[in-house]
Amino acid sequence: MVYFLPAVIVAAALGYSERHLYRLTAELRGAGLLDARGHVAQVGKLRRYSGTLWAVKLRPEAVRPRLRWWDFRHDWRPDFAEDYHGERGAFRAVQDVMSEPLDLKGQIGRLIALAQQWAAVPGMAKTPVEGGSDMRLGAGLRAVAAQLPALIGMHPRQRHRAVSALAAEIAHTLNEPGRFRQHCASIYAALTEENEQRPGLRLLALQLERLAVDLAEVAPWRKPGAVLAARLRPA
């Protein structure tokens, strides 16, 4: 799972100093349990640290978590410039909570609520999972898989447009526009297998869904399209 949350809030919610949190993060990264890096946002002509991105391993059998380049391109804090100029950042939010006359239990509850408020996109009703790249990838690939069966009954001309659209969606989702023709060929090959009474489209759909699951676990592939092609290749 990939999500955004400033480290100062994580440290406060856990009851650690930021320095100790960074030490723990390094240990957990070394153990293959998470990946974490600072996120930089644009404020006018300036580039300023806006928070921290976290990729976390949720299941023992999952692959080593790794942040991808597109995670850093996402606008995790659309209101960051306003917060920056108004000095309403995460540090100030933590200080406001710490200054409230609360007992330890109440303070922890407020800090956890603050973490939930800031996770993913502050000020917007999103969960961390919805904001992560894994969900964007999974949704795109699963949408293509769901539309594959409809190709069978289409008129050839309509089918050609649909195949091109689905191949373009796969290429766009995986951020590999150069593999558009490869995905077209894979879909047409699956259609040929269907004409030969073999479950070509179903197998292609299963491989797309499998790839979506792998990418949701932050599989360490620079070229997921090549992985898909290899999996579709006859044994």
PDB file of C-alpha atoms in Angstrom:
ATOM      1  CA  MET A   1       0.000   0.000   0.000  1.00  0.00           C
ATOM      2  CA  VAL A   2       1.275   3.476  -0.885  1.00  0.00           C
ATOM      3  CA  TYR A   3       0.117   6.546   0.996  1.00  0.00           C
ATOM      4  CA  PHE A   4       1.157  10.053   1.980  1.00  0.00           C
ATOM      5  CA  LEU A   5       1.599  11.237   5.557  1.00  0.00           C
ATOM      6  CA  PRO A   6       4.111  13.737   6.979  1.00  0.00           C
ATOM      7  CA  ALA A   7       6.700  12.037   9.170  1.00  0.00           C
ATOM      8  CA  VAL A   8       6.198  14.557  11.968  1.00  0.00           C
ATOM      9  CA  ILE A   9       2.609  13.332  12.382  1.00  0.00           C
ATOM     10  CA  VAL A  10       3.640   9.666  12.295  1.00  0.00           C
ATOM     11  CA  ALA A  11       6.296  10.299  14.944  1.00  0.00           C
ATOM     12  CA  ALA A  12       3.887  12.189  17.194  1.00  0.00           C
ATOM     13  CA  ALA A  13       1.176   9.526  16.892  1.00  0.00           C
ATOM     14  CA  LEU A  14       3.691   6.807  17.813  1.00  0.00           C
ATOM     15  CA  GLY A  15       5.196   8.813  20.647  1.00  0.00           C
ATOM     16  CA  TYR A  16       8.663   8.980  19.060  1.00  0.00           C
ATOM     17  CA  SER A  17      10.955  11.797  18.082  1.00  0.00           C
ATOM     18  CA  GLU A  18      11.414  12.316  14.350  1.00  0.00           C
ATOM     19  CA  ARG A  19      15.054  11.240  14.654  1.00  0.00           C
ATOM     20  CA  HIS A  20      14.057   7.936  16.251  1.00  0.00           C
ATOM     21  CA  LEU A  21      11.353   7.432  13.620  1.00  0.00           C
ATOM     22  CA  TYR A  22      13.964   7.826  10.875  1.00  0.00           C
ATOM     23  CA  ARG A  23      16.158   5.203  12.561  1.00  0.00           C
ATOM     24  CA  LEU A  24      13.240   2.789  12.769  1.00  0.00           C
ATOM     25  CA  THR A  25      12.313   3.518   9.156  1.00  0.00           C
ATOM     26  CA  ALA A  26      15.838   2.636   8.032  1.00  0.00           C
ATOM     27  CA  GLU A  27      15.665  -0.651   9.944  1.00  0.00           C
ATOM     28  CA  LEU A  28      12.258  -1.539   8.502  1.00  0.00           C
ATOM     29  CA  ARG A  29      13.437  -0.640   5.006  1.00  0.00           C
ATOM     30  CA  GLY A  30      16.426  -2.909   5.455  1.00  0.00           C
ATOM     31  CA  ALA A  31      14.093  -5.699   6.546  1.00  0.00           C
ATOM     32  CA  GLY A  32      12.034  -5.244   3.377  1.00  0.00           C
ATOM     33  CA  LEU A  33       8.898  -4.107   5.195  1.00  0.00           C
ATOM     34  CA  LEU A  34       8.540  -0.564   3.899  1.00  0.00           C
ATOM     35  CA  ASP A  35       9.939   2.160   1.697  1.00  0.00           C
ATOM     36  CA  ALA A  36       9.699   5.821   2.639  1.00  0.00           C
ATOM     37  CA  ARG A  37      10.937   9.019   1.054  1.00  0.00           C
ATOM     38  CA  GLY A  38      10.231  12.708   1.269  1.00  0.00           C
ATOM     39  CA  HIS A  39       7.831  14.279  -1.218  1.00  0.00           C
ATOM     40  CA  VAL A  40       8.591  17.661  -2.774  1.00  0.00           C
ATOM     41  CA  ALA A  41       5.908  20.027  -4.070  1.00  0.00           C
ATOM     42  CA  GLN A  42       6.087  23.179  -6.160  1.00  0.00           C
ATOM     43  CA  VAL A  43       5.275  26.523  -4.539  1.00  0.00           C
ATOM     44  CA  GLY A  44       5.598  29.151  -7.238  1.00  0.00           C
ATOM     45  CA  LYS A  45       9.208  28.870  -8.377  1.00  0.00           C
ATOM     46  CA  LEU A  46      10.234  27.101  -5.181  1.00  0.00           C
ATOM     47  CA  ARG A  47      10.335  23.392  -4.414  1.00  0.00           C
ATOM     48  CA  ARG A  48       9.536  22.571  -0.819  1.00  0.00           C
ATOM     49  CA  TYR A  49       9.212  19.393   1.244  1.00  0.00           C
ATOM     50  CA  SER A  50       5.502  18.644   1.628  1.00  0.00           C
ATOM     51  CA  GLY A  51       5.533  15.377   3.552  1.00  0.00           C
ATOM     52  CA  THR A  52       6.523  11.729   3.324  1.00  0.00           C
ATOM     53  CA  LEU A  53       5.444   8.902   1.027  1.00  0.00           C
ATOM     54  CA  TRP A  54       5.222   5.421   2.503  1.00  0.00           C
ATOM     55  CA  ALA A  55       5.039   2.054   0.744  1.00  0.00           C
ATOM     56  CA  VAL A  56       4.170  -0.616   3.288  1.00  0.00           C
ATOM     57  CA  LYS A  57       4.201  -4.401   3.062  1.00  0.00           C
ATOM     58  CA  LEU A  58       0.871  -5.664   4.397  1.00  0.00           C
ATOM     59  CA  ARG A  59       1.181  -9.426   3.900  1.00  0.00           C
ATOM     60  CA  PRO A  60       4.130 -11.748   4.595  1.00  0.00           C
ATOM     61  CA  GLU A  61       4.032 -13.205   1.073  1.00  0.00           C
ATOM     62  CA  ALA A  62       4.016  -9.787  -0.607  1.00  0.00           C
ATOM     63  CA  VAL A  63       7.051  -8.532  -2.502  1.00  0.00           C
ATOM     64  CA  ARG A  64       9.387  -5.912  -1.097  1.00  0.00           C
ATOM     65  CA  PRO A  65       7.586  -2.530  -1.142  1.00  0.00           C
ATOM     66  CA  ARG A  66       9.054   0.145  -3.361  1.00  0.00           C
ATOM     67  CA  LEU A  67       7.928   3.652  -4.229  1.00  0.00           C
ATOM     68  CA  ARG A  68       7.596   4.367  -7.951  1.00  0.00           C
ATOM     69  CA  TRP A  69       8.356   7.536  -9.849  1.00  0.00           C
ATOM     70  CA  TRP A  70       4.666   8.222 -10.507  1.00  0.00           C
ATOM     71  CA  ASP A  71       3.992   8.272  -6.767  1.00  0.00           C
ATOM     72  CA  PHE A  72       6.111  11.413  -6.563  1.00  0.00           C
ATOM     73  CA  ARG A  73       4.303  13.097  -9.452  1.00  0.00           C
ATOM     74  CA  HIS A  74       0.920  12.851  -7.751  1.00  0.00           C
ATOM     75  CA  ASP A  75      -0.436  16.052  -6.184  1.00  0.00           C
ATOM     76  CA  TRP A  76      -0.829  14.681  -2.674  1.00  0.00           C
ATOM     77  CA  ARG A  77      -1.388  18.106  -1.121  1.00  0.00           C
ATOM     78  CA  PRO A  78      -3.338  20.309  -3.550  1.00  0.00           C
ATOM     79  CA  ASP A  79      -3.585  22.964  -0.840  1.00  0.00           C
ATOM     80  CA  PHE A  80       0.131  22.867   0.006  1.00  0.00           C
ATOM     81  CA  ALA A  81       0.957  26.335  -1.361  1.00  0.00           C
ATOM     82  CA  GLU A  82      -1.819  27.860   0.733  1.00  0.00           C
ATOM     83  CA  ASP A  83      -0.628  25.985   3.822  1.00  0.00           C
ATOM     84  CA  TYR A  84       2.975  26.992   3.136  1.00  0.00           C
ATOM     85  CA  HIS A  85       2.244  30.694   2.873  1.00  0.00           C
ATOM     86  CA  GLY A  86      -0.176  30.575   5.791  1.00  0.00           C
ATOM     87  CA  GLU A  87       2.258  28.573   7.944  1.00  0.00           C
ATOM     88  CA  ARG A  88      -0.349  25.872   8.527  1.00  0.00           C
ATOM     89  CA  GLY A  89       1.798  22.804   7.942  1.00  0.00           C
ATOM     90  CA  ALA A  90       1.947  19.434   9.666  1.00  0.00           C
ATOM     91  CA  PHE A  91       4.346  20.648  12.351  1.00  0.00           C
ATOM     92  CA  ARG A  92       1.940  23.420  13.341  1.00  0.00           C
ATOM     93  CA  ALA A  93      -0.962  20.946  13.397  1.00  0.00           C
ATOM     94  CA  VAL A  94       0.963  18.646  15.752  1.00  0.00           C
ATOM     95  CA  GLN A  95       1.922  21.555  17.993  1.00  0.00           C
ATOM     96  CA  ASP A  96      -1.714  22.641  18.200  1.00  0.00           C
ATOM     97  CA  VAL A  97      -2.725  19.174  19.395  1.00  0.00           C
ATOM     98  CA  MET A  98       0.139  18.956  21.880  1.00  0.00           C
ATOM     99  CA  SER A  99      -0.853  22.303  23.381  1.00  0.00           C
ATOM    100  CA  GLU A 100      -4.414  21.176  24.111  1.00  0.00           C
ATOM    101  CA  PRO A 101      -5.220  20.373  27.778  1.00  0.00           C
ATOM    102  CA  LEU A 102      -5.677  16.621  27.239  1.00  0.00           C
ATOM    103  CA  ASP A 103      -4.680  13.530  29.171  1.00  0.00           C
ATOM    104  CA  LEU A 104      -2.432  10.976  27.459  1.00  0.00           C
ATOM    105  CA  LYS A 105      -5.322   8.919  26.082  1.00  0.00           C
ATOM    106  CA  GLY A 106      -7.065  11.987  24.715  1.00  0.00           C
ATOM    107  CA  GLN A 107      -3.865  13.284  23.160  1.00  0.00           C
ATOM    108  CA  ILE A 108      -3.167   9.975  21.428  1.00  0.00           C
ATOM    109  CA  GLY A 109      -6.725   9.926  20.110  1.00  0.00           C
ATOM    110  CA  ARG A 110      -6.369  13.440  18.708  1.00  0.00           C
ATOM    111  CA  LEU A 111      -3.030  12.589  17.079  1.00  0.00           C
ATOM    112  CA  ILE A 112      -4.473   9.468  15.449  1.00  0.00           C
ATOM    113  CA  ALA A 113      -7.407  11.524  14.180  1.00  0.00           C
ATOM    114  CA  LEU A 114      -4.919  14.064  12.840  1.00  0.00           C
ATOM    115  CA  ALA A 115      -3.035  11.295  11.026  1.00  0.00           C
ATOM    116  CA  GLN A 116      -6.270  10.056   9.465  1.00  0.00           C
ATOM    117  CA  GLN A 117      -7.125  13.589   8.384  1.00  0.00           C
ATOM    118  CA  TRP A 118      -3.758  14.187   6.735  1.00  0.00           C
ATOM    119  CA  ALA A 119      -3.262  10.745   5.193  1.00  0.00           C
ATOM    120  CA  ALA A 120      -3.289  10.682   1.364  1.00  0.00           C
ATOM    121  CA  VAL A 121      -4.775  14.100   0.487  1.00  0.00           C
ATOM    122  CA  PRO A 122      -5.348  16.514   3.380  1.00  0.00           C
ATOM    123  CA  GLY A 123      -8.705  18.223   3.381  1.00  0.00           C
ATOM    124  CA  MET A 124     -10.284  15.709   0.991  1.00  0.00           C
ATOM    125  CA  ALA A 125     -12.414  12.659   1.763  1.00  0.00           C
ATOM    126  CA  LYS A 126      -9.963  10.003   0.613  1.00  0.00           C
ATOM    127  CA  THR A 127      -8.442   7.015   2.329  1.00  0.00           C
ATOM    128  CA  PRO A 128      -4.717   6.287   1.982  1.00  0.00           C
ATOM    129  CA  VAL A 129      -5.413   3.338  -0.294  1.00  0.00           C
ATOM    130  CA  GLU A 130      -7.551   5.404  -2.662  1.00  0.00           C
ATOM    131  CA  GLY A 131      -4.764   7.927  -3.024  1.00  0.00           C
ATOM    132  CA  GLY A 132      -2.052   5.401  -3.824  1.00  0.00           C
ATOM    133  CA  SER A 133      -0.700   4.439  -7.215  1.00  0.00           C
ATOM    134  CA  ASP A 134      -1.528   0.792  -6.559  1.00  0.00           C
ATOM    135  CA  MET A 135      -5.254   1.569  -6.715  1.00  0.00           C
ATOM    136  CA  ARG A 136      -4.896   3.616  -9.901  1.00  0.00           C
ATOM    137  CA  LEU A 137      -3.056   0.770 -11.590  1.00  0.00           C
ATOM    138  CA  GLY A 138      -5.391  -1.920 -10.304  1.00  0.00           C
ATOM    139  CA  ALA A 139      -8.524  -0.047 -11.329  1.00  0.00           C
ATOM    140  CA  GLY A 140      -7.249   0.525 -14.873  1.00  0.00           C
ATOM    141  CA  LEU A 141      -6.179  -3.063 -15.482  1.00  0.00           C
ATOM    142  CA  ARG A 142      -9.309  -4.544 -13.942  1.00  0.00           C
ATOM    143  CA  ALA A 143     -11.477  -2.245 -16.054  1.00  0.00           C
ATOM    144  CA  VAL A 144      -9.799  -3.565 -19.203  1.00  0.00           C
ATOM    145  CA  ALA A 145     -10.186  -7.160 -18.021  1.00  0.00           C
ATOM    146  CA  ALA A 146     -13.902  -6.609 -17.427  1.00  0.00           C
ATOM    147  CA  GLN A 147     -14.422  -5.269 -20.966  1.00  0.00           C
ATOM    148  CA  LEU A 148     -12.623  -8.056 -22.833  1.00  0.00           C
ATOM    149  CA  PRO A 149     -15.587 -10.495 -23.115  1.00  0.00           C
ATOM    150  CA  ALA A 150     -17.643  -7.865 -24.964  1.00  0.00           C
ATOM    151  CA  LEU A 151     -15.221  -8.023 -27.914  1.00  0.00           C
ATOM    152  CA  ILE A 152     -16.554 -11.385 -29.064  1.00  0.00           C
ATOM    153  CA  GLY A 153     -19.915 -10.174 -30.345  1.00  0.00           C
ATOM    154  CA  MET A 154     -18.733  -6.928 -31.930  1.00  0.00           C
ATOM    155  CA  HIS A 155     -18.713  -6.017 -35.609  1.00  0.00           C
ATOM    156  CA  PRO A 156     -15.099  -6.220 -36.933  1.00  0.00           C
ATOM    157  CA  ARG A 157     -14.824  -2.462 -37.435  1.00  0.00           C
ATOM    158  CA  GLN A 158     -16.226  -1.717 -34.007  1.00  0.00           C
ATOM    159  CA  ARG A 159     -14.010  -4.409 -32.525  1.00  0.00           C
ATOM    160  CA  HIS A 160     -10.912  -2.819 -34.044  1.00  0.00           C
ATOM    161  CA  ARG A 161     -11.690   0.483 -32.332  1.00  0.00           C
ATOM    162  CA  ALA A 162     -12.421  -1.279 -29.054  1.00  0.00           C
ATOM    163  CA  VAL A 163      -9.171  -3.274 -29.177  1.00  0.00           C
ATOM    164  CA  SER A 164      -7.209  -0.089 -29.838  1.00  0.00           C
ATOM    165  CA  ALA A 165      -8.931   1.656 -26.942  1.00  0.00           C
ATOM    166  CA  LEU A 166      -8.269  -1.224 -24.534  1.00  0.00           C
ATOM    167  CA  ALA A 167      -4.637  -1.538 -25.617  1.00  0.00           C
ATOM    168  CA  ALA A 168      -4.184   2.203 -25.178  1.00  0.00           C
ATOM    169  CA  GLU A 169      -5.687   1.967 -21.696  1.00  0.00           C
ATOM    170  CA  ILE A 170      -3.243  -0.777 -20.699  1.00  0.00           C
ATOM    171  CA  ALA A 171      -0.295   1.197 -22.080  1.00  0.00           C
ATOM    172  CA  HIS A 172      -1.470   4.362 -20.326  1.00  0.00           C
ATOM    173  CA  THR A 173      -2.090   2.587 -17.028  1.00  0.00           C
ATOM    174  CA  LEU A 174       1.374   1.013 -17.044  1.00  0.00           C
ATOM    175  CA  ASN A 175       2.911   4.265 -18.302  1.00  0.00           C
ATOM    176  CA  GLU A 176       4.485   2.454 -21.249  1.00  0.00           C
ATOM    177  CA  PRO A 177       3.059   4.096 -24.388  1.00  0.00           C
ATOM    178  CA  GLY A 178       5.620   2.303 -26.538  1.00  0.00           C
ATOM    179  CA  ARG A 179       3.922  -1.022 -25.825  1.00  0.00           C
ATOM    180  CA  PHE A 180       0.593  -0.072 -27.411  1.00  0.00           C
ATOM    181  CA  ARG A 181       1.132  -2.400 -30.398  1.00  0.00           C
ATOM    182  CA  GLN A 182       2.199  -5.203 -28.082  1.00  0.00           C
ATOM    183  CA  HIS A 183      -1.068  -4.960 -26.163  1.00  0.00           C
ATOM    184  CA  CYS A 184      -3.071  -4.822 -29.409  1.00  0.00           C
ATOM    185  CA  ALA A 185      -1.344  -8.011 -30.538  1.00  0.00           C
ATOM    186  CA  SER A 186      -2.057  -9.699 -27.198  1.00  0.00           C
ATOM    187  CA  ILE A 187      -5.761  -8.907 -27.420  1.00  0.00           C
ATOM    188  CA  TYR A 188      -6.005 -10.070 -31.044  1.00  0.00           C
ATOM    189  CA  ALA A 189      -4.147 -13.261 -30.133  1.00  0.00           C
ATOM    190  CA  ALA A 190      -6.672 -13.857 -27.365  1.00  0.00           C
ATOM    191  CA  LEU A 191      -9.526 -13.320 -29.841  1.00  0.00           C
ATOM    192  CA  THR A 192      -7.954 -15.831 -32.218  1.00  0.00           C
ATOM    193  CA  GLU A 193      -7.839 -18.376 -29.421  1.00  0.00           C
ATOM    194  CA  GLU A 194     -11.512 -17.714 -28.711  1.00  0.00           C
ATOM    195  CA  ASN A 195     -12.303 -18.452 -32.365  1.00  0.00           C
ATOM    196  CA  GLU A 196     -10.446 -21.734 -31.916  1.00  0.00           C
ATOM    197  CA  GLN A 197     -12.637 -22.582 -28.916  1.00  0.00           C
ATOM    198  CA  ARG A 198      -9.885 -21.797 -26.424  1.00  0.00           C
ATOM    199  CA  PRO A 199     -10.307 -19.394 -23.461  1.00  0.00           C
ATOM    200  CA  GLY A 200      -7.987 -16.698 -24.781  1.00  0.00           C
ATOM    201  CA  LEU A 201      -9.821 -13.642 -23.482  1.00  0.00           C
ATOM    202  CA  ARG A 202     -10.411 -15.226 -20.110  1.00  0.00           C
ATOM    203  CA  LEU A 203      -6.721 -16.044 -19.739  1.00  0.00           C
ATOM    204  CA  LEU A 204      -5.759 -12.516 -20.764  1.00  0.00           C
ATOM    205  CA  ALA A 205      -8.215 -11.092 -18.234  1.00  0.00           C
ATOM    206  CA  LEU A 206      -6.769 -13.307 -15.509  1.00  0.00           C
ATOM    207  CA  GLN A 207      -3.239 -12.155 -16.328  1.00  0.00           C
ATOM    208  CA  LEU A 208      -4.323  -8.513 -16.191  1.00  0.00           C
ATOM    209  CA  GLU A 209      -5.953  -9.090 -12.819  1.00  0.00           C
ATOM    210  CA  ARG A 210      -2.862 -10.941 -11.608  1.00  0.00           C
ATOM    211  CA  LEU A 211      -0.662  -8.046 -12.717  1.00  0.00           C
ATOM    212  CA  ALA A 212      -2.971  -5.609 -10.920  1.00  0.00           C
ATOM    213  CA  VAL A 213      -2.552  -7.586  -7.695  1.00  0.00           C
ATOM    214  CA  ASP A 214       1.229  -7.714  -8.099  1.00  0.00           C
ATOM    215  CA  LEU A 215       1.459  -3.981  -8.705  1.00  0.00           C
ATOM    216  CA  ALA A 216      -0.783  -3.348  -5.705  1.00  0.00           C
ATOM    217  CA  GLU A 217       1.931  -5.064  -3.678  1.00  0.00           C
ATOM    218  CA  VAL A 218       4.488  -2.716  -5.275  1.00  0.00           C
ATOM    219  CA  ALA A 219       6.196  -5.395  -7.352  1.00  0.00           C
ATOM    220  CA  PRO A 220       9.724  -4.177  -8.247  1.00  0.00           C
ATOM    221  CA  TRP A 221       9.347  -4.116 -12.037  1.00  0.00           C
ATOM    222  CA  ARG A 222      10.537  -1.236 -14.158  1.00  0.00           C
ATOM    223  CA  LYS A 223       8.697  -2.647 -17.193  1.00  0.00           C
ATOM    224  CA  PRO A 224       5.444  -4.320 -16.114  1.00  0.00           C
ATOM    225  CA  GLY A 225       4.383  -4.585 -19.765  1.00  0.00           C
ATOM    226  CA  ALA A 226       7.284  -6.939 -20.385  1.00  0.00           C
ATOM    227  CA  VAL A 227       6.174  -9.049 -17.427  1.00  0.00           C
ATOM    228  CA  LEU A 228       2.679  -9.257 -18.897  1.00  0.00           C
ATOM    229  CA  ALA A 229       4.065 -10.294 -22.287  1.00  0.00           C
ATOM    230  CA  ALA A 230       6.205 -13.004 -20.697  1.00  0.00           C
ATOM    231  CA  ARG A 231       3.241 -14.398 -18.786  1.00  0.00           C
ATOM    232  CA  LEU A 232       1.130 -14.526 -21.933  1.00  0.00           C
ATOM    233  CA  ARG A 233       3.833 -16.333 -23.874  1.00  0.00           C
ATOM    234  CA  PRO A 234       3.029 -20.051 -24.399  1.00  0.00           C
ATOM    235  CA  ALA A 235       4.991 -22.314 -22.079  1.00  0.00           C
TER     236      ALA A 235
END
